[in-house]
Amino acid sequence: MSDEEREEKELDLTTPEVVTKYKSAAEIVNRALQLVISECKPKAKIVDICKKGDAFIREQTGNMYKNVKRKIERGVAFPTCVSVNNTVCHFSPLASDEAVLEEGDMIKIDMGCHIDCFIAIVAHTHVLQEGPVMGRAADVIAAANTAAEVALRLVKPGRKNKDVTDAIQKVAAAYDCKIVEGVLSHQLKQFVIDGNKVVLSVSSPETRVDDAEFEENEVYAIDIVTSTGDGKPKLLDERQTTIYKRAVDRNYHLKMKASRFIFSGISQKFPIMPFSTRALEEKRARLGLVECVNHDLLQPYPVLHEKPGKSLDQLCLQNVKSTNSEFVLASLL
């Protein structure tokens, strides 16, 4: 067996070491999620909660694989986001942001961790109140939970991505809710958080993906967002966008010095995984990011919003199907 063949085999999901790395990342991100939930209290600053989630992941992953010959990359795979009420996703504010949580808020938390670039992603909705959740808020939570359970049963060899899309929409309709458009569930691979095999949340003329069949030895992050509104989120303010991912397949000679400086730092610190601009020098980042985005060197993760007064619930679970076993990695279900 050649070195190249041996390396390829080692990275296959049938290799116990690879499964261990996925499970280790999932264990850390699940504990990070529990920490973030415990920090969700009235008047708590959202940015402080996001920082604590990321810091926990960095600390825990930093304690692993210290004494190995080959350097093992590890850390945050997706910055901690705390999106409140009608904010759908990706809210991870800058240090200067003063937004706080309030009693009764419906809080959507999502975050990710990786070990050797094997990624575990999780999302969960927490309602900041004592006692049971009632009314339409309860409906939207039940819709997301049931849709996620149905999706997990359908992500198995021989089934197709469109089977999941159709099924979760039927589940949401049973609760008089909508699946939110534009939310994608991706296959995950080492180094790849948004693989080519994709499950649409909602089929529409504006969003199309190739038909795909699930196979053994694949990992998927199943992302479900339900709404009591029309399920058509909008971008209200581009300035809220703080999460980006470097487009590894794009090249462009940037004109502005600030842009080159920022992009050089991003390429060194965050060559593969999404990152928060909190990690950059804020003033220079504002100057340099625009040119990078305009020339597709960075992929933005925009902060989207439903109509005010509507309830939203988000769940993201990770399904692993190997030749020998099937299990859910990151989940509070």
mmCIF file of C-alpha atoms in Angstrom:
data_model
loop_
_atom_site.group_PDB
_atom_site.id
_atom_site.type_symbol
_atom_site.label_atom_id
_atom_site.label_comp_id
_atom_site.label_asym_id
_atom_site.label_seq_id
_atom_site.Cartn_x
_atom_site.Cartn_y
_atom_site.Cartn_z
ATOM 1 C CA MET A 1 0.000 0.000 0.000
ATOM 2 C CA SER A 2 1.409 3.403 -0.994
ATOM 3 C CA ASP A 3 1.628 6.338 1.431
ATOM 4 C CA GLU A 4 -1.120 8.081 -0.533
ATOM 5 C CA GLU A 5 -3.421 5.058 -0.309
ATOM 6 C CA ARG A 6 -2.657 4.674 3.399
ATOM 7 C CA GLU A 7 -3.491 8.337 4.057
ATOM 8 C CA GLU A 8 -6.761 8.040 2.139
ATOM 9 C CA LYS A 9 -7.712 4.947 4.145
ATOM 10 C CA GLU A 10 -6.897 6.671 7.434
ATOM 11 C CA LEU A 11 -9.310 9.491 6.563
ATOM 12 C CA ASP A 12 -12.185 7.139 5.782
ATOM 13 C CA LEU A 13 -15.078 6.972 8.233
ATOM 14 C CA THR A 14 -14.508 3.230 8.615
ATOM 15 C CA THR A 15 -11.280 4.049 10.456
ATOM 16 C CA PRO A 16 -11.879 4.113 14.240
ATOM 17 C CA GLU A 17 -9.564 7.110 14.707
ATOM 18 C CA VAL A 18 -11.724 9.233 12.414
ATOM 19 C CA VAL A 19 -14.911 8.259 14.245
ATOM 20 C CA THR A 20 -13.188 9.060 17.545
ATOM 21 C CA LYS A 21 -12.314 12.546 16.312
ATOM 22 C CA TYR A 22 -15.910 13.186 15.237
ATOM 23 C CA LYS A 23 -17.178 11.962 18.603
ATOM 24 C CA SER A 24 -14.623 14.028 20.528
ATOM 25 C CA ALA A 25 -15.603 17.172 18.632
ATOM 26 C CA ALA A 26 -19.275 16.410 19.258
ATOM 27 C CA GLU A 27 -18.728 15.851 22.974
ATOM 28 C CA ILE A 28 -16.999 19.215 23.278
ATOM 29 C CA VAL A 29 -19.585 21.143 21.273
ATOM 30 C CA ASN A 30 -22.439 19.572 23.240
ATOM 31 C CA ARG A 31 -20.799 20.668 26.501
ATOM 32 C CA ALA A 32 -20.190 24.107 25.018
ATOM 33 C CA LEU A 33 -23.872 24.305 24.153
ATOM 34 C CA GLN A 34 -24.833 23.443 27.732
ATOM 35 C CA LEU A 35 -22.492 26.195 28.948
ATOM 36 C CA VAL A 36 -24.025 28.749 26.594
ATOM 37 C CA ILE A 37 -27.540 27.791 27.697
ATOM 38 C CA SER A 38 -26.517 28.285 31.338
ATOM 39 C CA GLU A 39 -25.239 31.778 30.470
ATOM 40 C CA CYS A 40 -28.552 32.816 28.893
ATOM 41 C CA LYS A 41 -30.053 35.039 31.578
ATOM 42 C CA PRO A 42 -32.019 38.299 31.487
ATOM 43 C CA LYS A 43 -29.743 41.308 30.792
ATOM 44 C CA ALA A 44 -26.803 39.090 29.756
ATOM 45 C CA LYS A 45 -24.901 40.636 26.829
ATOM 46 C CA ILE A 46 -25.136 38.464 23.740
ATOM 47 C CA VAL A 47 -21.553 39.140 22.695
ATOM 48 C CA ASP A 48 -20.280 37.942 26.087
ATOM 49 C CA ILE A 49 -22.199 34.681 25.699
ATOM 50 C CA CYS A 50 -20.769 34.145 22.209
ATOM 51 C CA LYS A 51 -17.244 34.783 23.472
ATOM 52 C CA LYS A 52 -17.663 32.254 26.286
ATOM 53 C CA GLY A 53 -18.904 29.575 23.888
ATOM 54 C CA ASP A 54 -15.936 30.031 21.552
ATOM 55 C CA ALA A 55 -13.445 30.245 24.429
ATOM 56 C CA PHE A 56 -14.711 26.973 25.903
ATOM 57 C CA ILE A 57 -14.264 25.159 22.587
ATOM 58 C CA ARG A 58 -10.763 26.559 22.127
ATOM 59 C CA GLU A 59 -9.781 25.590 25.669
ATOM 60 C CA GLN A 60 -11.159 22.053 25.469
ATOM 61 C CA THR A 61 -9.735 21.286 22.033
ATOM 62 C CA GLY A 62 -6.417 22.838 23.027
ATOM 63 C CA ASN A 63 -6.034 20.181 25.712
ATOM 64 C CA MET A 64 -6.209 17.367 23.161
ATOM 65 C CA TYR A 65 -3.543 15.875 20.884
ATOM 66 C CA LYS A 66 -0.734 17.867 22.478
ATOM 67 C CA ASN A 67 1.918 15.161 22.315
ATOM 68 C CA VAL A 68 1.624 13.876 18.758
ATOM 69 C CA LYS A 69 4.182 13.927 15.961
ATOM 70 C CA ARG A 70 1.869 15.512 13.403
ATOM 71 C CA LYS A 71 0.253 18.813 14.348
ATOM 72 C CA ILE A 72 -3.500 18.317 14.751
ATOM 73 C CA GLU A 73 -5.555 21.398 13.913
ATOM 74 C CA ARG A 74 -8.492 21.834 16.271
ATOM 75 C CA GLY A 75 -10.806 24.515 17.593
ATOM 76 C CA VAL A 76 -13.931 26.439 16.589
ATOM 77 C CA ALA A 77 -15.559 25.134 13.406
ATOM 78 C CA PHE A 78 -18.371 27.703 13.477
ATOM 79 C CA PRO A 79 -18.484 30.739 15.797
ATOM 80 C CA THR A 80 -21.091 30.733 18.546
ATOM 81 C CA CYS A 81 -24.269 32.495 17.407
ATOM 82 C CA VAL A 82 -27.116 33.641 19.656
ATOM 83 C CA SER A 83 -30.079 34.714 17.507
ATOM 84 C CA VAL A 84 -33.076 36.058 19.413
ATOM 85 C CA ASN A 85 -36.808 35.955 18.600
ATOM 86 C CA ASN A 86 -37.423 36.798 14.913
ATOM 87 C CA THR A 87 -33.695 36.770 14.090
ATOM 88 C CA VAL A 88 -33.219 33.513 12.193
ATOM 89 C CA CYS A 89 -29.493 32.841 12.381
ATOM 90 C CA HIS A 90 -25.822 33.920 12.382
ATOM 91 C CA PHE A 91 -26.060 36.671 15.020
ATOM 92 C CA SER A 92 -22.610 36.793 16.618
ATOM 93 C CA PRO A 93 -22.042 40.478 17.364
ATOM 94 C CA LEU A 94 -18.900 42.556 17.707
ATOM 95 C CA ALA A 95 -17.513 43.545 21.108
ATOM 96 C CA SER A 96 -19.064 47.011 20.775
ATOM 97 C CA ASP A 97 -22.611 45.619 20.446
ATOM 98 C CA GLU A 98 -24.786 46.256 23.512
ATOM 99 C CA ALA A 99 -27.641 43.817 22.746
ATOM 100 C CA VAL A 100 -28.855 41.880 25.809
ATOM 101 C CA LEU A 101 -31.272 39.045 26.475
ATOM 102 C CA GLU A 102 -34.685 39.644 28.025
ATOM 103 C CA GLU A 103 -37.137 37.458 29.916
ATOM 104 C CA GLY A 104 -39.312 35.539 27.447
ATOM 105 C CA ASP A 105 -36.784 35.630 24.596
ATOM 106 C CA MET A 106 -36.676 32.672 22.215
ATOM 107 C CA ILE A 107 -32.955 32.088 21.741
ATOM 108 C CA LYS A 108 -31.477 30.083 18.864
ATOM 109 C CA ILE A 109 -27.926 28.934 19.592
ATOM 110 C CA ASP A 110 -25.653 27.393 16.973
ATOM 111 C CA MET A 111 -21.953 26.574 17.101
ATOM 112 C CA GLY A 112 -19.341 24.145 15.842
ATOM 113 C CA CYS A 113 -16.144 22.380 16.897
ATOM 114 C CA HIS A 114 -13.532 20.426 14.965
ATOM 115 C CA ILE A 115 -10.748 17.981 15.751
ATOM 116 C CA ASP A 116 -8.271 17.552 12.889
ATOM 117 C CA CYS A 117 -10.875 19.356 10.745
ATOM 118 C CA PHE A 118 -13.514 16.670 11.410
ATOM 119 C CA ILE A 119 -16.484 18.873 12.221
ATOM 120 C CA ALA A 120 -19.344 18.651 14.724
ATOM 121 C CA ILE A 121 -22.141 21.233 14.451
ATOM 122 C CA VAL A 122 -25.065 21.728 16.812
ATOM 123 C CA ALA A 123 -28.005 24.132 17.122
ATOM 124 C CA HIS A 124 -30.672 24.375 19.796
ATOM 125 C CA THR A 125 -33.488 26.712 20.822
ATOM 126 C CA HIS A 126 -33.804 27.854 24.435
ATOM 127 C CA VAL A 127 -36.753 29.852 25.779
ATOM 128 C CA LEU A 128 -35.782 32.243 28.561
ATOM 129 C CA GLN A 129 -38.686 31.732 30.933
ATOM 130 C CA GLU A 130 -39.806 29.690 33.902
ATOM 131 C CA GLY A 131 -42.444 27.042 33.337
ATOM 132 C CA PRO A 132 -43.728 25.377 30.171
ATOM 133 C CA VAL A 133 -43.815 27.037 26.758
ATOM 134 C CA MET A 134 -47.374 27.452 25.484
ATOM 135 C CA GLY A 135 -49.274 28.497 22.366
ATOM 136 C CA ARG A 136 -47.639 29.091 18.993
ATOM 137 C CA ALA A 137 -44.156 29.055 20.502
ATOM 138 C CA ALA A 138 -44.821 25.487 21.641
ATOM 139 C CA ASP A 139 -46.093 24.585 18.165
ATOM 140 C CA VAL A 140 -42.964 25.826 16.418
ATOM 141 C CA ILE A 141 -40.696 23.964 18.863
ATOM 142 C CA ALA A 142 -42.644 20.727 18.432
ATOM 143 C CA ALA A 143 -42.543 21.149 14.652
ATOM 144 C CA ALA A 144 -38.753 21.493 14.635
ATOM 145 C CA ASN A 145 -38.207 18.561 16.986
ATOM 146 C CA THR A 146 -40.490 16.253 15.036
ATOM 147 C CA ALA A 147 -39.062 17.348 11.678
ATOM 148 C CA ALA A 148 -35.534 16.685 12.935
ATOM 149 C CA GLU A 149 -36.455 13.199 14.131
ATOM 150 C CA VAL A 150 -38.093 12.408 10.784
ATOM 151 C CA ALA A 151 -35.078 13.740 8.886
ATOM 152 C CA LEU A 152 -32.707 11.564 10.912
ATOM 153 C CA ARG A 153 -34.709 8.466 9.996
ATOM 154 C CA LEU A 154 -34.569 9.380 6.303
ATOM 155 C CA VAL A 155 -30.856 10.143 6.077
ATOM 156 C CA LYS A 156 -29.787 6.592 5.333
ATOM 157 C CA PRO A 157 -28.328 4.729 2.352
ATOM 158 C CA GLY A 158 -30.723 4.463 -0.557
ATOM 159 C CA ARG A 159 -32.867 7.472 0.332
ATOM 160 C CA LYS A 160 -32.604 10.772 -1.516
ATOM 161 C CA ASN A 161 -32.169 14.363 -0.381
ATOM 162 C CA LYS A 162 -35.569 15.340 -1.773
ATOM 163 C CA ASP A 163 -37.209 12.706 0.479
ATOM 164 C CA VAL A 164 -36.042 14.719 3.494
ATOM 165 C CA THR A 165 -37.144 18.039 1.987
ATOM 166 C CA ASP A 166 -40.656 16.737 1.292
ATOM 167 C CA ALA A 167 -41.039 15.059 4.679
ATOM 168 C CA ILE A 168 -40.001 17.980 6.883
ATOM 169 C CA GLN A 169 -42.375 20.329 5.056
ATOM 170 C CA LYS A 170 -45.265 17.946 5.748
ATOM 171 C CA VAL A 171 -44.315 17.803 9.419
ATOM 172 C CA ALA A 172 -44.224 21.596 9.721
ATOM 173 C CA ALA A 173 -47.595 21.906 7.983
ATOM 174 C CA ALA A 174 -49.129 19.529 10.537
ATOM 175 C CA TYR A 175 -48.260 22.098 13.223
ATOM 176 C CA ASP A 176 -49.451 25.017 11.049
ATOM 177 C CA CYS A 177 -45.841 26.170 10.745
ATOM 178 C CA LYS A 178 -43.405 26.709 7.898
ATOM 179 C CA ILE A 179 -39.921 25.388 7.250
ATOM 180 C CA VAL A 180 -37.727 28.462 6.759
ATOM 181 C CA GLU A 181 -36.430 28.890 3.216
ATOM 182 C CA GLY A 182 -32.736 29.097 2.430
ATOM 183 C CA VAL A 183 -31.582 26.826 5.254
ATOM 184 C CA LEU A 184 -29.342 24.107 3.835
ATOM 185 C CA SER A 185 -28.213 20.817 5.352
ATOM 186 C CA HIS A 186 -24.798 19.771 4.064
ATOM 187 C CA GLN A 187 -22.695 16.680 3.914
ATOM 188 C CA LEU A 188 -19.597 17.173 6.075
ATOM 189 C CA LYS A 189 -16.115 15.926 5.277
ATOM 190 C CA GLN A 190 -12.694 16.569 6.709
ATOM 191 C CA PHE A 191 -11.907 20.257 6.015
ATOM 192 C CA VAL A 192 -15.369 20.761 4.427
ATOM 193 C CA ILE A 193 -18.285 22.293 6.348
ATOM 194 C CA ASP A 194 -20.494 22.730 3.270
ATOM 195 C CA GLY A 195 -20.116 19.607 1.133
ATOM 196 C CA ASN A 196 -21.596 19.180 -2.332
ATOM 197 C CA LYS A 197 -24.429 16.892 -1.235
ATOM 198 C CA VAL A 198 -27.131 19.230 0.051
ATOM 199 C CA VAL A 199 -30.616 18.880 1.523
ATOM 200 C CA LEU A 200 -32.902 21.828 0.812
ATOM 201 C CA SER A 201 -35.179 23.026 3.573
ATOM 202 C CA VAL A 202 -37.767 24.154 1.022
ATOM 203 C CA SER A 203 -37.895 23.510 -2.709
ATOM 204 C CA SER A 204 -38.267 26.730 -4.679
ATOM 205 C CA PRO A 205 -37.454 28.043 -8.165
ATOM 206 C CA GLU A 206 -34.840 30.379 -6.636
ATOM 207 C CA THR A 207 -32.958 27.608 -4.816
ATOM 208 C CA ARG A 208 -32.001 24.423 -6.593
ATOM 209 C CA VAL A 209 -29.607 21.619 -5.686
ATOM 210 C CA ASP A 210 -28.633 18.460 -7.500
ATOM 211 C CA ASP A 211 -30.527 15.287 -6.666
ATOM 212 C CA ALA A 212 -28.385 13.122 -4.403
ATOM 213 C CA GLU A 213 -28.614 9.731 -2.762
ATOM 214 C CA PHE A 214 -27.307 9.102 0.733
ATOM 215 C CA GLU A 215 -24.542 6.520 1.007
ATOM 216 C CA GLU A 216 -22.686 4.665 3.728
ATOM 217 C CA ASN A 217 -19.730 6.341 5.430
ATOM 218 C CA GLU A 218 -21.209 9.824 5.111
ATOM 219 C CA VAL A 219 -21.765 12.537 7.714
ATOM 220 C CA TYR A 220 -24.545 15.136 7.491
ATOM 221 C CA ALA A 221 -25.445 18.182 9.550
ATOM 222 C CA ILE A 222 -29.246 18.323 9.468
ATOM 223 C CA ASP A 223 -30.334 21.922 10.047
ATOM 224 C CA ILE A 224 -34.038 22.536 10.674
ATOM 225 C CA VAL A 225 -35.565 25.982 11.246
ATOM 226 C CA THR A 226 -39.327 26.308 11.681
ATOM 227 C CA SER A 227 -41.429 29.475 11.829
ATOM 228 C CA THR A 228 -44.934 30.650 12.644
ATOM 229 C CA GLY A 229 -44.455 33.260 9.906
ATOM 230 C CA ASP A 230 -44.175 32.818 6.149
ATOM 231 C CA GLY A 231 -40.731 31.229 6.336
ATOM 232 C CA LYS A 232 -39.186 33.774 3.979
ATOM 233 C CA PRO A 233 -36.411 35.507 5.948
ATOM 234 C CA LYS A 234 -34.905 38.805 4.870
ATOM 235 C CA LEU A 235 -31.521 40.482 5.181
ATOM 236 C CA LEU A 236 -32.268 43.777 6.941
ATOM 237 C CA ASP A 237 -28.799 45.172 7.642
ATOM 238 C CA GLU A 238 -25.573 43.977 6.007
ATOM 239 C CA ARG A 239 -23.618 45.594 8.846
ATOM 240 C CA GLN A 240 -24.856 42.846 11.182
ATOM 241 C CA THR A 241 -22.888 40.241 9.216
ATOM 242 C CA THR A 242 -19.824 39.216 11.226
ATOM 243 C CA ILE A 243 -19.230 35.604 10.154
ATOM 244 C CA TYR A 244 -17.329 34.773 6.978
ATOM 245 C CA LYS A 245 -15.533 31.833 5.407
ATOM 246 C CA ARG A 246 -12.555 32.023 3.096
ATOM 247 C CA ALA A 247 -13.334 30.783 -0.421
ATOM 248 C CA VAL A 248 -10.374 28.469 -0.961
ATOM 249 C CA ASP A 249 -10.977 28.167 -4.701
ATOM 250 C CA ARG A 250 -10.965 31.919 -5.445
ATOM 251 C CA ASN A 251 -8.048 34.228 -6.233
ATOM 252 C CA TYR A 252 -7.930 37.985 -6.794
ATOM 253 C CA HIS A 253 -5.235 40.643 -6.402
ATOM 254 C CA LEU A 254 -6.757 43.047 -3.893
ATOM 255 C CA LYS A 255 -6.219 46.749 -4.575
ATOM 256 C CA MET A 256 -6.522 48.223 -1.079
ATOM 257 C CA LYS A 257 -3.719 47.835 1.440
ATOM 258 C CA ALA A 258 -6.252 47.308 4.251
ATOM 259 C CA SER A 259 -7.902 44.512 2.263
ATOM 260 C CA ARG A 260 -4.595 42.750 1.633
ATOM 261 C CA PHE A 261 -3.651 43.050 5.300
ATOM 262 C CA ILE A 262 -6.955 41.620 6.521
ATOM 263 C CA PHE A 263 -7.068 38.823 3.946
ATOM 264 C CA SER A 264 -3.497 37.787 4.721
ATOM 265 C CA GLY A 265 -4.392 37.470 8.404
ATOM 266 C CA ILE A 266 -7.546 35.520 7.598
ATOM 267 C CA SER A 267 -5.628 33.128 5.335
ATOM 268 C CA GLN A 268 -3.162 32.404 8.127
ATOM 269 C CA LYS A 269 -5.585 32.139 11.058
ATOM 270 C CA PHE A 270 -8.756 30.843 9.385
ATOM 271 C CA PRO A 271 -7.768 29.116 6.130
ATOM 272 C CA ILE A 272 -10.741 26.722 6.090
ATOM 273 C CA MET A 273 -13.310 27.249 8.860
ATOM 274 C CA PRO A 274 -15.793 30.115 9.244
ATOM 275 C CA PHE A 275 -14.701 32.856 11.630
ATOM 276 C CA SER A 276 -16.057 35.906 13.434
ATOM 277 C CA THR A 277 -14.712 39.353 12.674
ATOM 278 C CA ARG A 278 -14.363 39.769 16.449
ATOM 279 C CA ALA A 279 -11.043 37.999 15.925
ATOM 280 C CA LEU A 280 -9.852 40.777 13.601
ATOM 281 C CA GLU A 281 -8.802 44.346 14.279
ATOM 282 C CA GLU A 282 -12.242 45.958 14.066
ATOM 283 C CA LYS A 283 -11.379 49.218 12.280
ATOM 284 C CA ARG A 284 -9.164 47.579 9.648
ATOM 285 C CA ALA A 285 -11.700 44.791 9.196
ATOM 286 C CA ARG A 286 -14.434 47.272 8.303
ATOM 287 C CA LEU A 287 -12.182 48.817 5.669
ATOM 288 C CA GLY A 288 -10.870 45.592 4.187
ATOM 289 C CA LEU A 289 -13.735 43.109 4.274
ATOM 290 C CA VAL A 290 -15.880 44.842 1.651
ATOM 291 C CA GLU A 291 -13.370 44.394 -1.162
ATOM 292 C CA CYS A 292 -12.764 40.769 -0.148
ATOM 293 C CA VAL A 293 -16.503 40.018 -0.247
ATOM 294 C CA ASN A 294 -17.082 41.946 -3.483
ATOM 295 C CA HIS A 295 -14.509 39.749 -5.232
ATOM 296 C CA ASP A 296 -15.815 36.509 -3.700
ATOM 297 C CA LEU A 297 -12.719 35.843 -1.613
ATOM 298 C CA LEU A 298 -14.938 35.575 1.460
ATOM 299 C CA GLN A 299 -18.349 33.957 1.791
ATOM 300 C CA PRO A 300 -20.581 35.923 4.195
ATOM 301 C CA TYR A 301 -23.071 34.291 6.547
ATOM 302 C CA PRO A 302 -25.767 36.999 6.681
ATOM 303 C CA VAL A 303 -27.994 37.669 9.678
ATOM 304 C CA LEU A 304 -31.542 36.954 8.490
ATOM 305 C CA HIS A 305 -34.842 37.995 10.047
ATOM 306 C CA GLU A 306 -38.449 36.802 9.987
ATOM 307 C CA LYS A 307 -41.325 39.241 10.401
ATOM 308 C CA PRO A 308 -41.497 40.791 13.900
ATOM 309 C CA GLY A 309 -43.679 38.912 16.348
ATOM 310 C CA LYS A 310 -43.163 35.506 14.739
ATOM 311 C CA SER A 311 -41.694 32.546 16.610
ATOM 312 C CA LEU A 312 -38.738 30.545 15.287
ATOM 313 C CA ASP A 313 -37.109 27.320 16.382
ATOM 314 C CA GLN A 314 -33.793 25.894 15.185
ATOM 315 C CA LEU A 315 -32.293 22.449 15.594
ATOM 316 C CA CYS A 316 -29.133 21.117 14.004
ATOM 317 C CA LEU A 317 -28.234 17.455 14.426
ATOM 318 C CA GLN A 318 -25.383 15.462 13.011
ATOM 319 C CA ASN A 319 -25.949 12.008 11.559
ATOM 320 C CA VAL A 320 -23.106 9.561 10.939
ATOM 321 C CA LYS A 321 -23.720 6.411 8.899
ATOM 322 C CA SER A 322 -20.748 4.103 8.653
ATOM 323 C CA THR A 323 -20.550 0.532 7.443
ATOM 324 C CA ASN A 324 -20.621 -0.760 11.011
ATOM 325 C CA SER A 325 -22.865 1.657 12.863
ATOM 326 C CA GLU A 326 -25.135 4.686 12.776
ATOM 327 C CA PHE A 327 -25.283 7.348 15.458
ATOM 328 C CA VAL A 328 -26.193 10.959 16.151
ATOM 329 C CA LEU A 329 -23.202 13.091 17.109
ATOM 330 C CA ALA A 330 -24.330 16.526 18.230
ATOM 331 C CA SER A 331 -27.826 16.921 19.603
ATOM 332 C CA LEU A 332 -29.939 17.731 22.641
ATOM 333 C CA LEU A 333 -32.909 15.762 21.305
#
